[in-house]
Coordinates of N, CA, C and O in Angstrom, one line a residue:
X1 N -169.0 116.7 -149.6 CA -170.0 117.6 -149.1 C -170.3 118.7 -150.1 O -169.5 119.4 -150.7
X2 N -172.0 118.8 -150.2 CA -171.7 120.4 -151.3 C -172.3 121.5 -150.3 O -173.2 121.6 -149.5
X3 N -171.1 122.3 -151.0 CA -171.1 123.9 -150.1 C -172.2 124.5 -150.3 O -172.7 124.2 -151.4
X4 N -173.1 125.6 -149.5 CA -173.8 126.1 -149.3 C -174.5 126.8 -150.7 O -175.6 126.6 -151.0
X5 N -173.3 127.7 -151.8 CA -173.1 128.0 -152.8 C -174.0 127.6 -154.0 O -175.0 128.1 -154.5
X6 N -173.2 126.4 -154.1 CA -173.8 124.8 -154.8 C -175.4 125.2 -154.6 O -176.0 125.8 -155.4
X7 N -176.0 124.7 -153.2 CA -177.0 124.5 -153.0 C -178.0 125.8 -153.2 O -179.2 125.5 -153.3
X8 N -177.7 126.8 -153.3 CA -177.9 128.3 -153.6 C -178.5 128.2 -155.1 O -179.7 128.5 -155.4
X9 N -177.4 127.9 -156.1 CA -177.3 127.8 -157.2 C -178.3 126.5 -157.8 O -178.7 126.5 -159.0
X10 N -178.5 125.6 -157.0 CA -179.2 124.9 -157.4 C -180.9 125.1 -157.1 O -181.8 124.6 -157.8
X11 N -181.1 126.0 -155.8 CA -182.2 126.8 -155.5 C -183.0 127.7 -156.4 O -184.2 127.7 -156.8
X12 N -182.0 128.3 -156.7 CA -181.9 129.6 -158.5 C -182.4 128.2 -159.2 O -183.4 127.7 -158.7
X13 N -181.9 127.6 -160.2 CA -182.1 126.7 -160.8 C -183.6 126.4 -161.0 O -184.4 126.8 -161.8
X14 N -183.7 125.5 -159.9 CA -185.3 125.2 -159.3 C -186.7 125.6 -159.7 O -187.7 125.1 -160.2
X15 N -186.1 127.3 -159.0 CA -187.0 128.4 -159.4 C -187.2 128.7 -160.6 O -188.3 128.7 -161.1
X16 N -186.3 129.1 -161.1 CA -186.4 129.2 -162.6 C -187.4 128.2 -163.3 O -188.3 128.5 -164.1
X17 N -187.0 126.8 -162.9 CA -188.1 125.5 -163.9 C -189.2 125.5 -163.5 O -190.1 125.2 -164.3
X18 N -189.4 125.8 -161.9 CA -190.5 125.9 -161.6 C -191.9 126.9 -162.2 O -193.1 126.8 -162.5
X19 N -190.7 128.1 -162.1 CA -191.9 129.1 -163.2 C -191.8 128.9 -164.9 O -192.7 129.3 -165.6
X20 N -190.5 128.0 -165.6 CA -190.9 127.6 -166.8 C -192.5 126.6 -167.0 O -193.6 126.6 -167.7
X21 N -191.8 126.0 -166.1 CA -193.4 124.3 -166.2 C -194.4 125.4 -165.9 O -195.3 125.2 -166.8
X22 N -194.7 126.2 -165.3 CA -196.3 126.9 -164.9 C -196.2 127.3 -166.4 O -197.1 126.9 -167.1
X23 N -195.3 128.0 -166.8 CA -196.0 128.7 -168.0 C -196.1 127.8 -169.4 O -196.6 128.2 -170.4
X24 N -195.4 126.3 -169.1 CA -195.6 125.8 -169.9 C -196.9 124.8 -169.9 O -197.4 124.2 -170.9
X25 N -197.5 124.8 -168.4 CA -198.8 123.6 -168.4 C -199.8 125.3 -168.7 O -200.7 125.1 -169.5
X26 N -199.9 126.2 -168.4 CA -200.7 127.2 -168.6 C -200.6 126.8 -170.6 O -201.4 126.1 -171.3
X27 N -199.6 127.5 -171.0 CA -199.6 127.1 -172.4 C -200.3 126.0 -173.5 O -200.9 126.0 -174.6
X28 N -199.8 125.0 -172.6 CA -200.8 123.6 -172.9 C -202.2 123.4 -172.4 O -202.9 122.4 -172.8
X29 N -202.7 124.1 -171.6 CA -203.9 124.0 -170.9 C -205.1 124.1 -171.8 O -206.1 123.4 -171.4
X30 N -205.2 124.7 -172.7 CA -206.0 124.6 -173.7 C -205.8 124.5 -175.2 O -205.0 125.3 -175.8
X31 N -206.6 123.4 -176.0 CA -206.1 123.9 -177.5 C -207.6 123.7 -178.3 O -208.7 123.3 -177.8
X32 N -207.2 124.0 -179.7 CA -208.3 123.8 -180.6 C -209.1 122.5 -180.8 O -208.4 121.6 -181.3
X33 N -210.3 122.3 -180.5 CA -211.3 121.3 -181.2 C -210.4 120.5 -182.4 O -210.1 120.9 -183.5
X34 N -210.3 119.0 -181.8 CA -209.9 118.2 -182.9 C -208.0 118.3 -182.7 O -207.3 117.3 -183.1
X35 N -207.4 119.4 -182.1 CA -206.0 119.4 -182.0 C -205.7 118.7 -180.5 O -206.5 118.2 -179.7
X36 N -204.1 118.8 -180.3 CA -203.5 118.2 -179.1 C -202.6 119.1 -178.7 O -202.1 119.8 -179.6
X37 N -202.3 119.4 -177.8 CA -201.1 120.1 -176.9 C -200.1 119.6 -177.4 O -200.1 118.5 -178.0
X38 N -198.6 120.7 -177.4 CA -197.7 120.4 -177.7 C -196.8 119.5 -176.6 O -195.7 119.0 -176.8
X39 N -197.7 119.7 -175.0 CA -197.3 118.4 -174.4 C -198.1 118.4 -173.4 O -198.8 119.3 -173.1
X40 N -197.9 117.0 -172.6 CA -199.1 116.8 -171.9 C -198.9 117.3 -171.1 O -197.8 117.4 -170.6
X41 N -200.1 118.1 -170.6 CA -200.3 118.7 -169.2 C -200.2 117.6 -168.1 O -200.1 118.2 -167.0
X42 N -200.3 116.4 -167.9 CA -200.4 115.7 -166.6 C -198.8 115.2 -166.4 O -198.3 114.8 -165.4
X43 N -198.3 115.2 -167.8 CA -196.6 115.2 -167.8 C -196.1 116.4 -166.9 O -195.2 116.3 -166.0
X44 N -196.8 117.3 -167.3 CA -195.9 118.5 -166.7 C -196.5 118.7 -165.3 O -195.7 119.2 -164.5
X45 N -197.6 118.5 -164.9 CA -198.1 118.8 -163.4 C -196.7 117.6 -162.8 O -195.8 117.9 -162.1
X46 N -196.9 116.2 -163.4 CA -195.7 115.5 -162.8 C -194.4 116.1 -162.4 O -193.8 116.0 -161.3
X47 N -194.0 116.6 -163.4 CA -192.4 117.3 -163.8 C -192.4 118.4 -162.4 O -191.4 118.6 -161.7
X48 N -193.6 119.0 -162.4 CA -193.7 120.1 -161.9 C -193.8 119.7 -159.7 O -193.3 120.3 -158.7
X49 N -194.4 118.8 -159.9 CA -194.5 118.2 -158.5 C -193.4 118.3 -157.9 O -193.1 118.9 -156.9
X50 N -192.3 117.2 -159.2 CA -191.0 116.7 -158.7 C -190.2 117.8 -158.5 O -189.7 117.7 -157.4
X51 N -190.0 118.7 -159.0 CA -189.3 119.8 -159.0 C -189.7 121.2 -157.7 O -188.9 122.0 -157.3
X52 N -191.2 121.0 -157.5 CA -191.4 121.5 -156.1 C -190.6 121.0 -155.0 O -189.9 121.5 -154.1
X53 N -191.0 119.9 -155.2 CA -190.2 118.8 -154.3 C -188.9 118.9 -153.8 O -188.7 119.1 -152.6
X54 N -187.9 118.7 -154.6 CA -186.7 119.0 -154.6 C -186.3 120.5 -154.3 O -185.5 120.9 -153.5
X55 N -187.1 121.5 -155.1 CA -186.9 123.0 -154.3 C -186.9 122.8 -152.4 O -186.0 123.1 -151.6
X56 N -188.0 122.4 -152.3 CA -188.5 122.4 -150.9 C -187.6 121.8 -150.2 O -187.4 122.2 -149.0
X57 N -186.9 120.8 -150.6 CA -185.5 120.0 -149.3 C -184.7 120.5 -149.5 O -184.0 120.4 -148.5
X58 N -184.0 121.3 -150.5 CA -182.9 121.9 -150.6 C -183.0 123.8 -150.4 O -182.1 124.6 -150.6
X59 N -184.4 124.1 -149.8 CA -184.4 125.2 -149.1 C -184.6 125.0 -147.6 O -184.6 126.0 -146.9
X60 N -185.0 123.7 -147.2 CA -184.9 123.2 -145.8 C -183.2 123.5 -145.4 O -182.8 124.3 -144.6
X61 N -182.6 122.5 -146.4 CA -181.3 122.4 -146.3 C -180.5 123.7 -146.1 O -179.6 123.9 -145.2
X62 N -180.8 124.9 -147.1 CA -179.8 126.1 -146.7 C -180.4 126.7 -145.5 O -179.9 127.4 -144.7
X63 N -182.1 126.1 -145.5 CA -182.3 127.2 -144.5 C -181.9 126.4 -143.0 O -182.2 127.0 -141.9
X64 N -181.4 125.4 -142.9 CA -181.1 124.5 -141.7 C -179.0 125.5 -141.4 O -178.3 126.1 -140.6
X65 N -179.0 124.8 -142.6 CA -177.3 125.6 -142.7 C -177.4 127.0 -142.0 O -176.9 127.2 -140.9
X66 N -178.2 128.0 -142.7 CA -178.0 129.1 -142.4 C -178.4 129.4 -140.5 O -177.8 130.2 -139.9
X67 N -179.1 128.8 -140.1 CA -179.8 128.5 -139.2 C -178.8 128.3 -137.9 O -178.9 128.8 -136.8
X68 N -177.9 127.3 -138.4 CA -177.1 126.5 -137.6 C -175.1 127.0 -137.8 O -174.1 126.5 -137.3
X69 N -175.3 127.8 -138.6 CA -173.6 128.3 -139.1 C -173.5 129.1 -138.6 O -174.5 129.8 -139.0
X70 N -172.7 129.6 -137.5 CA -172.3 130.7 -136.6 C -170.7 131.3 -137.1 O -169.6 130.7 -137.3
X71 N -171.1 132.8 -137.1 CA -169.8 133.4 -137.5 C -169.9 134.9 -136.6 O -170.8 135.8 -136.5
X72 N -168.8 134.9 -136.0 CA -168.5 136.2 -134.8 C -170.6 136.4 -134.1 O -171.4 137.3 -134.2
X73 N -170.7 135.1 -133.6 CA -171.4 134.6 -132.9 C -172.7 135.3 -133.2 O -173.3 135.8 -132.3
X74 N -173.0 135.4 -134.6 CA -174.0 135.5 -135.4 C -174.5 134.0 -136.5 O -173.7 133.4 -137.3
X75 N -175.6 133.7 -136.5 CA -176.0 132.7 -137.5 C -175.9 133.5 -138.6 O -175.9 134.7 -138.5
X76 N -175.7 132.8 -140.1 CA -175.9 133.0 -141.4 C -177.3 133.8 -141.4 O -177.3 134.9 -141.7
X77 N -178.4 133.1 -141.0 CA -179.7 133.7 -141.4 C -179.7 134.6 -140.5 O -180.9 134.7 -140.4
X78 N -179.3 135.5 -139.6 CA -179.4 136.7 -138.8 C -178.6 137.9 -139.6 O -178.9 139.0 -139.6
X79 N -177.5 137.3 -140.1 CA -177.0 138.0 -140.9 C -177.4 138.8 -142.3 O -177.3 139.9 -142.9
X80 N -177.8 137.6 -142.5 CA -179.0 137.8 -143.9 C -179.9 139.3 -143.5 O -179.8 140.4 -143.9
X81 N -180.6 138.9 -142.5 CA -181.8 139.4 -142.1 C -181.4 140.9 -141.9 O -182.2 141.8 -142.0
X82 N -179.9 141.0 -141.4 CA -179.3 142.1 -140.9 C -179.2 143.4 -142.2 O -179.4 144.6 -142.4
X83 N -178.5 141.9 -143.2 CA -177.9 143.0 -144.5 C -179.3 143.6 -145.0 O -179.4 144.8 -145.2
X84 N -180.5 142.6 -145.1 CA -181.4 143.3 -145.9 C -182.0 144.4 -145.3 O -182.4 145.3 -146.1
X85 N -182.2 144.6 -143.9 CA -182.6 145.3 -143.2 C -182.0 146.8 -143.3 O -182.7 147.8 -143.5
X86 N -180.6 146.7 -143.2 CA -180.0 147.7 -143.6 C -180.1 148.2 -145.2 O -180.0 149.3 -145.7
X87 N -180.2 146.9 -145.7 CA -180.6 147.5 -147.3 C -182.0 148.4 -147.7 O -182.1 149.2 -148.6
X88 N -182.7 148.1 -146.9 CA -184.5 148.5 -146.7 C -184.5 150.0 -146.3 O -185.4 150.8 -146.7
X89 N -182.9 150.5 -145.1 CA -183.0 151.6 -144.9 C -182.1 152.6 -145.7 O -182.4 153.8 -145.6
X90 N -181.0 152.1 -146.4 CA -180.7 152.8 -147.2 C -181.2 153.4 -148.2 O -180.6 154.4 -148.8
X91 N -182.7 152.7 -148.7 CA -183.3 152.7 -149.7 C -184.1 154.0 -149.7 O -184.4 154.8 -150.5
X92 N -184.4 153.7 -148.3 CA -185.4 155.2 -147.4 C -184.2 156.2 -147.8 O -184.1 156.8 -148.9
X93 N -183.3 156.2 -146.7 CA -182.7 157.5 -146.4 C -181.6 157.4 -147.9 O -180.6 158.0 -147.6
X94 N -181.5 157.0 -148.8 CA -181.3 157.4 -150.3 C -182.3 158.1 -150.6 O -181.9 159.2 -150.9
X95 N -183.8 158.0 -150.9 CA -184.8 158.6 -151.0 C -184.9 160.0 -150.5 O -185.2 161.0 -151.1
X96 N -184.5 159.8 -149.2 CA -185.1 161.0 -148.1 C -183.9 162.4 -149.4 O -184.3 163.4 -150.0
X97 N -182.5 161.7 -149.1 CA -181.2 162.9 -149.4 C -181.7 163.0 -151.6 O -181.2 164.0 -152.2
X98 N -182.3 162.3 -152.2 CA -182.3 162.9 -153.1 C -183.6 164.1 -152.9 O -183.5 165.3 -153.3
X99 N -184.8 163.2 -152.2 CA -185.6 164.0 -152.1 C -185.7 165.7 -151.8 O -186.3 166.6 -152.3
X100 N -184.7 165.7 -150.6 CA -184.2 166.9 -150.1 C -183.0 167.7 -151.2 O -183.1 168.9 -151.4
X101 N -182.5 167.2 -151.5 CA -181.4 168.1 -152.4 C -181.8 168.8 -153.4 O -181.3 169.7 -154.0
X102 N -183.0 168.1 -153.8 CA -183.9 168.6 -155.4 C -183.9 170.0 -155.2 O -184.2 170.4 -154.1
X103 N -183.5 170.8 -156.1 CA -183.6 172.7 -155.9 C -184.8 173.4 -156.6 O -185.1 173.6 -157.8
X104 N -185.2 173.5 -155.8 CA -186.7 174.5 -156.4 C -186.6 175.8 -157.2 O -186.1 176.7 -156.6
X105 N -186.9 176.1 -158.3 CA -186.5 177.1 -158.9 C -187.5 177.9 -158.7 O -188.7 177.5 -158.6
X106 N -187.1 179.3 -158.4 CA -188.0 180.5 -158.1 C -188.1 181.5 -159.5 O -187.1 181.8 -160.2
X107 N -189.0 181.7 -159.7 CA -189.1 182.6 -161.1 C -189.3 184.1 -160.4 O -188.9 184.8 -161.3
X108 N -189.7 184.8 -159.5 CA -189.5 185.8 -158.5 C -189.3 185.8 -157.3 O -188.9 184.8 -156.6
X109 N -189.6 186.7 -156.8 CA -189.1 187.3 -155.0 C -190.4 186.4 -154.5 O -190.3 185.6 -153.6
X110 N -191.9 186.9 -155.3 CA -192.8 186.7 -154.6 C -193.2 185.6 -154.5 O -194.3 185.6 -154.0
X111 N -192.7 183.9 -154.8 CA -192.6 182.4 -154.7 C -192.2 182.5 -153.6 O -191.4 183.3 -153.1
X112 N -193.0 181.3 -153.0 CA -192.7 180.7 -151.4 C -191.1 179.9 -151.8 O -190.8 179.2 -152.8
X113 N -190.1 180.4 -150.6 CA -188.6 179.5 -150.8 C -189.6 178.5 -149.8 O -190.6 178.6 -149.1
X114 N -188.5 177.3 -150.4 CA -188.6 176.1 -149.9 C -187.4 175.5 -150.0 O -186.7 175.3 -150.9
X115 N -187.3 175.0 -148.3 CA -186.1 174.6 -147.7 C -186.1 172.7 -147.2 O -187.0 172.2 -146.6
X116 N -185.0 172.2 -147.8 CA -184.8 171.3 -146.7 C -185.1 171.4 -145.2 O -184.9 172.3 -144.3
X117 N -185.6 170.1 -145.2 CA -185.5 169.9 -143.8 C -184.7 168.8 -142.9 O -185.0 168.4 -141.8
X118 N -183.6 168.4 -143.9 CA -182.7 167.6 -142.9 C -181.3 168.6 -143.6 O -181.2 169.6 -144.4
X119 N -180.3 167.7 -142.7 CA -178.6 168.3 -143.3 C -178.6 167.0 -144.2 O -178.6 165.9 -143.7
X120 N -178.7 167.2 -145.5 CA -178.1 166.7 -146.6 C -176.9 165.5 -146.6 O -176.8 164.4 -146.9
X121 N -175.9 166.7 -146.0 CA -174.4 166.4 -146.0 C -174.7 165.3 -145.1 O -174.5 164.2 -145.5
X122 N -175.1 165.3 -143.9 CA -175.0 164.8 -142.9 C -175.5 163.2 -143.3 O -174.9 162.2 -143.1
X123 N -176.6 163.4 -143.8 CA -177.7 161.7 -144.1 C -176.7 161.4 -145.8 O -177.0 160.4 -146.4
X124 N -176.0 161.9 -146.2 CA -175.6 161.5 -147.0 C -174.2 160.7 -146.3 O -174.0 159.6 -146.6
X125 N -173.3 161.3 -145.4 CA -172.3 160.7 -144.7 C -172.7 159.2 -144.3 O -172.1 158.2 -144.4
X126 N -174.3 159.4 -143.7 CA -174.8 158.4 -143.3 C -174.9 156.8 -144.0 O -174.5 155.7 -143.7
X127 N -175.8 157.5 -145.3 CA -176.0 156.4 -146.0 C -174.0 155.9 -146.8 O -173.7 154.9 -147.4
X128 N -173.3 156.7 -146.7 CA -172.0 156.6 -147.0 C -171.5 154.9 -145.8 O -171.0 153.8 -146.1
X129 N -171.9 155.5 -144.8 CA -171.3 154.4 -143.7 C -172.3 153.2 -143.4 O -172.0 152.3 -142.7
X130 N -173.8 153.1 -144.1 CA -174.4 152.1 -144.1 C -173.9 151.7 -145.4 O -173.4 150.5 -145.3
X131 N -173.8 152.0 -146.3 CA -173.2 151.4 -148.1 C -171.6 150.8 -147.4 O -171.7 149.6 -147.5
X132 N -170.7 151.1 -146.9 CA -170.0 150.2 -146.1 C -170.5 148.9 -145.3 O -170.4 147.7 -145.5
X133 N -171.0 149.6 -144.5 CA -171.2 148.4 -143.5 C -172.3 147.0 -144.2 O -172.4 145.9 -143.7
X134 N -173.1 147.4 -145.6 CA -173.6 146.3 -146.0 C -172.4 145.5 -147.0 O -172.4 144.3 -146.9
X135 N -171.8 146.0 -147.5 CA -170.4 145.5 -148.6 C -170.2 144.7 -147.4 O -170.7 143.6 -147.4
X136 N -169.7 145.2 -146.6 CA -169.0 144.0 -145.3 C -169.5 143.1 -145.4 O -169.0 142.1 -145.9
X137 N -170.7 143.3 -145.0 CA -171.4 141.8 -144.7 C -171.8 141.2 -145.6 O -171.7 140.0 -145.4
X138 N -172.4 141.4 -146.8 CA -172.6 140.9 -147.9 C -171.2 140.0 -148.3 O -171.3 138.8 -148.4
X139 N -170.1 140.6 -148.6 CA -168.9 140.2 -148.9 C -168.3 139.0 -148.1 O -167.5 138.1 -148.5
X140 N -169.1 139.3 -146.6 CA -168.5 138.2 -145.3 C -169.6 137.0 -145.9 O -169.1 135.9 -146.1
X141 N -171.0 137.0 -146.1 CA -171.7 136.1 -146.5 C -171.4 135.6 -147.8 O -171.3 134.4 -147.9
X142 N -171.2 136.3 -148.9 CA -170.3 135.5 -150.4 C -169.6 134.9 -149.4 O -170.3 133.9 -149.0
X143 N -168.0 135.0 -148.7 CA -167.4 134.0 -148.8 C -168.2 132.7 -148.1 O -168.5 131.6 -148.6
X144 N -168.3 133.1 -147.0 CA -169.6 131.6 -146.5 C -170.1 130.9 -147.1 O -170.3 129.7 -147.0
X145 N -170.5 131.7 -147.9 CA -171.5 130.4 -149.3 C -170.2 129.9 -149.6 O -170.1 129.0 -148.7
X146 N -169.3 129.8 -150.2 CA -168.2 128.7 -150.9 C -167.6 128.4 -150.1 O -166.5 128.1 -150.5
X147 N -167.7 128.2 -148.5 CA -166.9 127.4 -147.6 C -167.3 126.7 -146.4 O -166.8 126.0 -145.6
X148 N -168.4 127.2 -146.5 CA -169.9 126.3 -145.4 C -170.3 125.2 -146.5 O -170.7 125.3 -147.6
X149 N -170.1 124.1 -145.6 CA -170.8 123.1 -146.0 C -172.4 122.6 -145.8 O -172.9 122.1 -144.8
X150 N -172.9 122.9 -146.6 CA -174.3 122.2 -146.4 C -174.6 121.0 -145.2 O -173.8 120.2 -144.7
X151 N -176.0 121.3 -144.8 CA -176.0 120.8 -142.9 C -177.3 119.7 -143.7 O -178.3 120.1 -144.4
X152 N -176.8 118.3 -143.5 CA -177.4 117.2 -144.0 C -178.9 117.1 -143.1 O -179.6 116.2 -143.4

């Protein structure tokens, strides 16, 4: 059986050829009066088909696995959806606490002060205990990939 991992890595793979061939039938797409391409474009739409192809069943396949692998009575893909989720808001409220910490320099008395408007400390504890809680799961999904077997 190949593990989840495998099939991951062969996903990456995929992707990668798939945007080489575009840029290689783009490349060949046109040449000089009287010249030839350094390869055939109907070669590489070929190449390029097959390799869609194969991306597409082996993202069926993780995405069936993920789908169907339950761990502390969560699927793989719920989990996914979870970590990025929480990644989306860390991103915010990292934003929010640099945004707020920046110190405004006053050159006199008569400059408007300008204050935060959250506790700092507080949204920073915060994103402290979400930067935890994604390691977890991130870390719980790494091992999955190398011990879940791909779902035929």
């Amino acid at each position: 059986f190949m593990k989840l991992a495998e099939a991951l890595n062969i996903r990456a793979d995929l992707q990668r050829k798939v945007y080489q061939l575009k840029s290689r039938l783009i490349a060949n797409s046109q040449v000089q009066e009287g010249d030839t391409p350094a390869e055939d474009p109907e070669d590489l739409v070929k190449e390029l088909d097959t390799s869609i192809k194969k991306l597409e069943d082996v993202i069926k396949l993780i995405n069936k696995t993920n789908s169907n692998t339950y761990i502390k009575n969560k699927s793989i893909s719920d989990m996914i959806v979870e970590r990025d989720m929480l990644k989306l808001k860390m991103s915010a409220i990292n934003e929010l606490v640099n945004s707020a910490s920046n110190k405004v320099d006053r050159y006199s008395n008569k400059e408007i002060k300008i204050f935060s408007t959250i506790n700092v400390k507080e949204k920073q504890k915060e994103l402290d205990k979400m930067s935890k809680e994604y390691r977890e799961i991130d870390t719980l999904l790494q091992g999955l990939n190398w011990t879940t077997d791909l779902v035929e």
